[in-house]
Coordinates of N, CA and C in Angstrom, one line a residue:
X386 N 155.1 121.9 18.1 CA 154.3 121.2 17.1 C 153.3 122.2 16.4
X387 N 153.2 122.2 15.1 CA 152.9 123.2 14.3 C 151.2 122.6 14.2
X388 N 150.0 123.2 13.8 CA 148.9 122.4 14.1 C 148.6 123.0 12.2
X389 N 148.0 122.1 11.5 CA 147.1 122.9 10.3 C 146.2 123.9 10.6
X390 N 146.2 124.9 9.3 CA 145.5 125.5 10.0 C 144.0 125.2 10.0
X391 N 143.5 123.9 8.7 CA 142.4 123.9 8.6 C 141.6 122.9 9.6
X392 N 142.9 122.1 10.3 CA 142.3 121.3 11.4 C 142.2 122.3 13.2
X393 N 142.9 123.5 12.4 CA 142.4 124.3 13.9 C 141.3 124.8 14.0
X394 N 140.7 125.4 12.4 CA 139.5 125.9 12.0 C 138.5 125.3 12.7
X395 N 138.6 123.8 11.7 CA 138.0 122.8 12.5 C 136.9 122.8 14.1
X396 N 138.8 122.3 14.5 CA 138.5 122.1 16.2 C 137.8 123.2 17.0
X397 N 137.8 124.5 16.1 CA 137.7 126.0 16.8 C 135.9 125.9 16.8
X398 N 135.7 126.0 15.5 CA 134.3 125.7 14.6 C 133.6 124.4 16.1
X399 N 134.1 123.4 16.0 CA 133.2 122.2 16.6 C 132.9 122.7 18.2
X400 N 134.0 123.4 19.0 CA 133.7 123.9 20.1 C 133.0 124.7 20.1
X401 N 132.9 125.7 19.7 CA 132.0 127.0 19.4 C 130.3 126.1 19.2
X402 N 130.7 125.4 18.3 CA 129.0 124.8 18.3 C 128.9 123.9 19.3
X403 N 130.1 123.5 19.7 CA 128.9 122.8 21.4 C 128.7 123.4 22.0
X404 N 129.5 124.7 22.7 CA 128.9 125.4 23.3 C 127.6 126.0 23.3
X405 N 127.3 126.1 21.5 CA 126.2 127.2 21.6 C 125.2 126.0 21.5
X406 N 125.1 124.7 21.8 CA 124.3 123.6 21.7 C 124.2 123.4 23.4
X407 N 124.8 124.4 24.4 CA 124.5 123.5 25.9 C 126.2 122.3 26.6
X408 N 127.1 122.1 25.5 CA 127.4 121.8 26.3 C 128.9 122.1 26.7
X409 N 129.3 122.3 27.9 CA 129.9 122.9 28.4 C 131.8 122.2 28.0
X410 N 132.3 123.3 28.3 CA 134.0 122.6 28.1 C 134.5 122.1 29.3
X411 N 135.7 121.3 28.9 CA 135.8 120.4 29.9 C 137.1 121.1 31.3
X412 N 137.1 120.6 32.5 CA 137.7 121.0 33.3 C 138.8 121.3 32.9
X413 N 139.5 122.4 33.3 CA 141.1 122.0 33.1 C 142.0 121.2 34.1
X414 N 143.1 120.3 33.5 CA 143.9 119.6 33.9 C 144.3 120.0 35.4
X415 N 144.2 119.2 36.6 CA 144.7 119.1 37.2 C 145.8 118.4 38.1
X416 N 146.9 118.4 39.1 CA 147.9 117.7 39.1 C 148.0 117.7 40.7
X417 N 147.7 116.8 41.3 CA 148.3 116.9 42.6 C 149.5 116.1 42.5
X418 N 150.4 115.9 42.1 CA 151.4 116.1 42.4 C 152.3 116.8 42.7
X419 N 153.3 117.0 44.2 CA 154.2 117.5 44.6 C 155.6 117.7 44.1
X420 N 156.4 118.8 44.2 CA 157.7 119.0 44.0 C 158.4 118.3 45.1
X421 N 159.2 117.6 44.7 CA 160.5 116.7 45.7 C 161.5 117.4 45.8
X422 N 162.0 118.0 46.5 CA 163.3 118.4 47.0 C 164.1 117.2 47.1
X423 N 165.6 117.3 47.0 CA 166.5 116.5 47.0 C 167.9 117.2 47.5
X424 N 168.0 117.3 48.6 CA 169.5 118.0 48.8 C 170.2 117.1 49.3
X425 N 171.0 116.6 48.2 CA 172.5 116.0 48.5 C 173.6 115.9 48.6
X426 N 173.8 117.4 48.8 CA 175.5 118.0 48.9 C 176.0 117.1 49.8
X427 N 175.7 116.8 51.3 CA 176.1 116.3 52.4 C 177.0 114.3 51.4
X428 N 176.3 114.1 50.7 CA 176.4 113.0 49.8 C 177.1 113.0 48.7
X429 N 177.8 114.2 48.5 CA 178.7 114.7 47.4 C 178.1 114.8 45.8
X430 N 176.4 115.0 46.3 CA 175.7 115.2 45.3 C 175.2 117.0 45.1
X431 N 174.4 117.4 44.2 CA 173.9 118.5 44.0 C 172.4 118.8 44.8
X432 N 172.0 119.7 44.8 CA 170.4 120.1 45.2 C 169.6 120.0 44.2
X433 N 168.5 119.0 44.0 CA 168.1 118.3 43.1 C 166.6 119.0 43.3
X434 N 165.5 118.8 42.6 CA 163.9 118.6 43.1 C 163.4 118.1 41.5
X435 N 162.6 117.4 42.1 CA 161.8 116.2 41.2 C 160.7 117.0 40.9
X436 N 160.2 117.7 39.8 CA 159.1 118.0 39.6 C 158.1 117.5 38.6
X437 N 156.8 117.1 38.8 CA 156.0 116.4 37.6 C 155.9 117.2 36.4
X438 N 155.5 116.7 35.6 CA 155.4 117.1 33.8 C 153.7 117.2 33.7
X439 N 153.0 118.2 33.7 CA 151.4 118.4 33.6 C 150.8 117.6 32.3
X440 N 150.0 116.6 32.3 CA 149.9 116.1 31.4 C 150.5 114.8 30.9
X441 N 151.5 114.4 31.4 CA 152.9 113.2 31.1 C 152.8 112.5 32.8
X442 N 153.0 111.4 32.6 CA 153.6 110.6 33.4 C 155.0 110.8 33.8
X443 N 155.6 111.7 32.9 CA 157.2 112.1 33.6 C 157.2 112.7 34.6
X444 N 158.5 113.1 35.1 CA 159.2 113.9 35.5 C 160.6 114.8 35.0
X445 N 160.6 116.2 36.1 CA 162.0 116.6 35.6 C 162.8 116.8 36.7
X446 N 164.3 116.5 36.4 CA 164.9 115.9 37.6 C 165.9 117.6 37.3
X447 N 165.8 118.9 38.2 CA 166.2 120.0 37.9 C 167.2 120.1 39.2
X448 N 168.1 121.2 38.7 CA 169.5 121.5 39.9 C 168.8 122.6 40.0
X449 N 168.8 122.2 41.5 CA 168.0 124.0 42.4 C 168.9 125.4 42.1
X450 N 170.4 124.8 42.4 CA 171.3 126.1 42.0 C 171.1 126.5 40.8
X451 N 171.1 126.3 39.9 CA 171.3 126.6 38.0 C 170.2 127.1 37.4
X452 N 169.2 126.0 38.0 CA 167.8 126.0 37.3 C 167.4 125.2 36.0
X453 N 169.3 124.3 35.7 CA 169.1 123.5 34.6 C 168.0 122.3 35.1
X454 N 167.7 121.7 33.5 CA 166.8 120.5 33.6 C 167.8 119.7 33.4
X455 N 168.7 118.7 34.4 CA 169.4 117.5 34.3 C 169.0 116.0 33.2
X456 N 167.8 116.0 33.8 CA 167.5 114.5 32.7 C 165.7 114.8 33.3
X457 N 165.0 114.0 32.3 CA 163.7 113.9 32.2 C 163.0 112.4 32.1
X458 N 162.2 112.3 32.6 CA 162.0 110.9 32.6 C 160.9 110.4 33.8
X459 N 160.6 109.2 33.5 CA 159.8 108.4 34.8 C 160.3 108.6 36.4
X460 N 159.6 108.5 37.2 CA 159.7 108.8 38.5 C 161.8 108.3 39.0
X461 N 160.9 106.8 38.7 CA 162.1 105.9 38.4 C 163.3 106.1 37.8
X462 N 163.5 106.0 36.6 CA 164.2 106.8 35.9 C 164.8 108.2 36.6
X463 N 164.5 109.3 36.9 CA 165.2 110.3 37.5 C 165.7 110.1 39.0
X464 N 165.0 109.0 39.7 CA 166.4 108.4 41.2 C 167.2 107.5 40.6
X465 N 167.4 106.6 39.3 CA 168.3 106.0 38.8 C 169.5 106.8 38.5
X466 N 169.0 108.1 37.9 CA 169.9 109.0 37.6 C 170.7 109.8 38.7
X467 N 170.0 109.9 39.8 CA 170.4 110.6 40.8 C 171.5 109.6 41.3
X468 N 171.2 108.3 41.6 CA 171.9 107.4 42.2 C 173.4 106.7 41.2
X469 N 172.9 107.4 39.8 CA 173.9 106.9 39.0 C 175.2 108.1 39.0
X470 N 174.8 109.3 39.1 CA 175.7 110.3 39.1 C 176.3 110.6 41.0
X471 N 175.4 110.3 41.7 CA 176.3 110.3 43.0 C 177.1 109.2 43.2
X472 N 176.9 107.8 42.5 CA 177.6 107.0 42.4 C 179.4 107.0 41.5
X473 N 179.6 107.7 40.7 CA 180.6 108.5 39.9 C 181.0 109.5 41.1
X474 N 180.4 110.1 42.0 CA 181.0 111.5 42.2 C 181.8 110.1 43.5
X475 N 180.8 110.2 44.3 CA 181.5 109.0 45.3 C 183.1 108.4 45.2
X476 N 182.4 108.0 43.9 CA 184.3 107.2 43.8 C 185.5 108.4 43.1
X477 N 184.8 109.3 42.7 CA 185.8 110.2 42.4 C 186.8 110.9 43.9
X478 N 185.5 111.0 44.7 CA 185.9 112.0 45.8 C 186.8 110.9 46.6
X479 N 186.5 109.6 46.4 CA 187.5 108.5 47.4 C 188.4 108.1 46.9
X480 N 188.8 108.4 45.7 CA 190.4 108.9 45.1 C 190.9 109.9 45.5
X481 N 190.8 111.0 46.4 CA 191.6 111.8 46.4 C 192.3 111.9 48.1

């Protein structure tokens, strides 16, 4: 996202003068949330880990081997996905 430049002027300008008015900037963002590991090979799934999005209510639902981002989404949303793709692998593997 591209920002104006006269609204960065702006924003730059307004901080600069609180500070020199006393007041201070604000904490930076913190996250306790944890990385989830998911190893499901034993399940005919991949090695998965759920990691939070700083800032967002998401998550990203990433393959440990690759390092791709699989799908992104709500907590929710990325075990739907887990459970939707081991659910395909499952019946593939009980065809053969």
């Amino acid at each position: 996202m591209k920002i104006p430049r006269r609204t960065l002027r702006s924003a730059i300008s307004a901080a600069d003068y609180e500070r020199s008015i006393g007041i201070p900037d604000s904490p930076p963002i913190s996250d306790d949330r944890e990385v989830i590991p998911l190893d499901l090979r034993s399940h005919g799934g991949k090695r998965w880990q759920i990691e939070p999005r700083l800032g967002y209510t998401s998550c990203r639902l990433r393959d440990m081997d690759s390092g791709a981002v699989d799908f992104c989404g709500t907590m929710k949303q990325c075990l739907r996905e887990v459970s939707r793709v081991l659910a395909h692998r499952l019946g593939a593997r009980n065809l053969q």
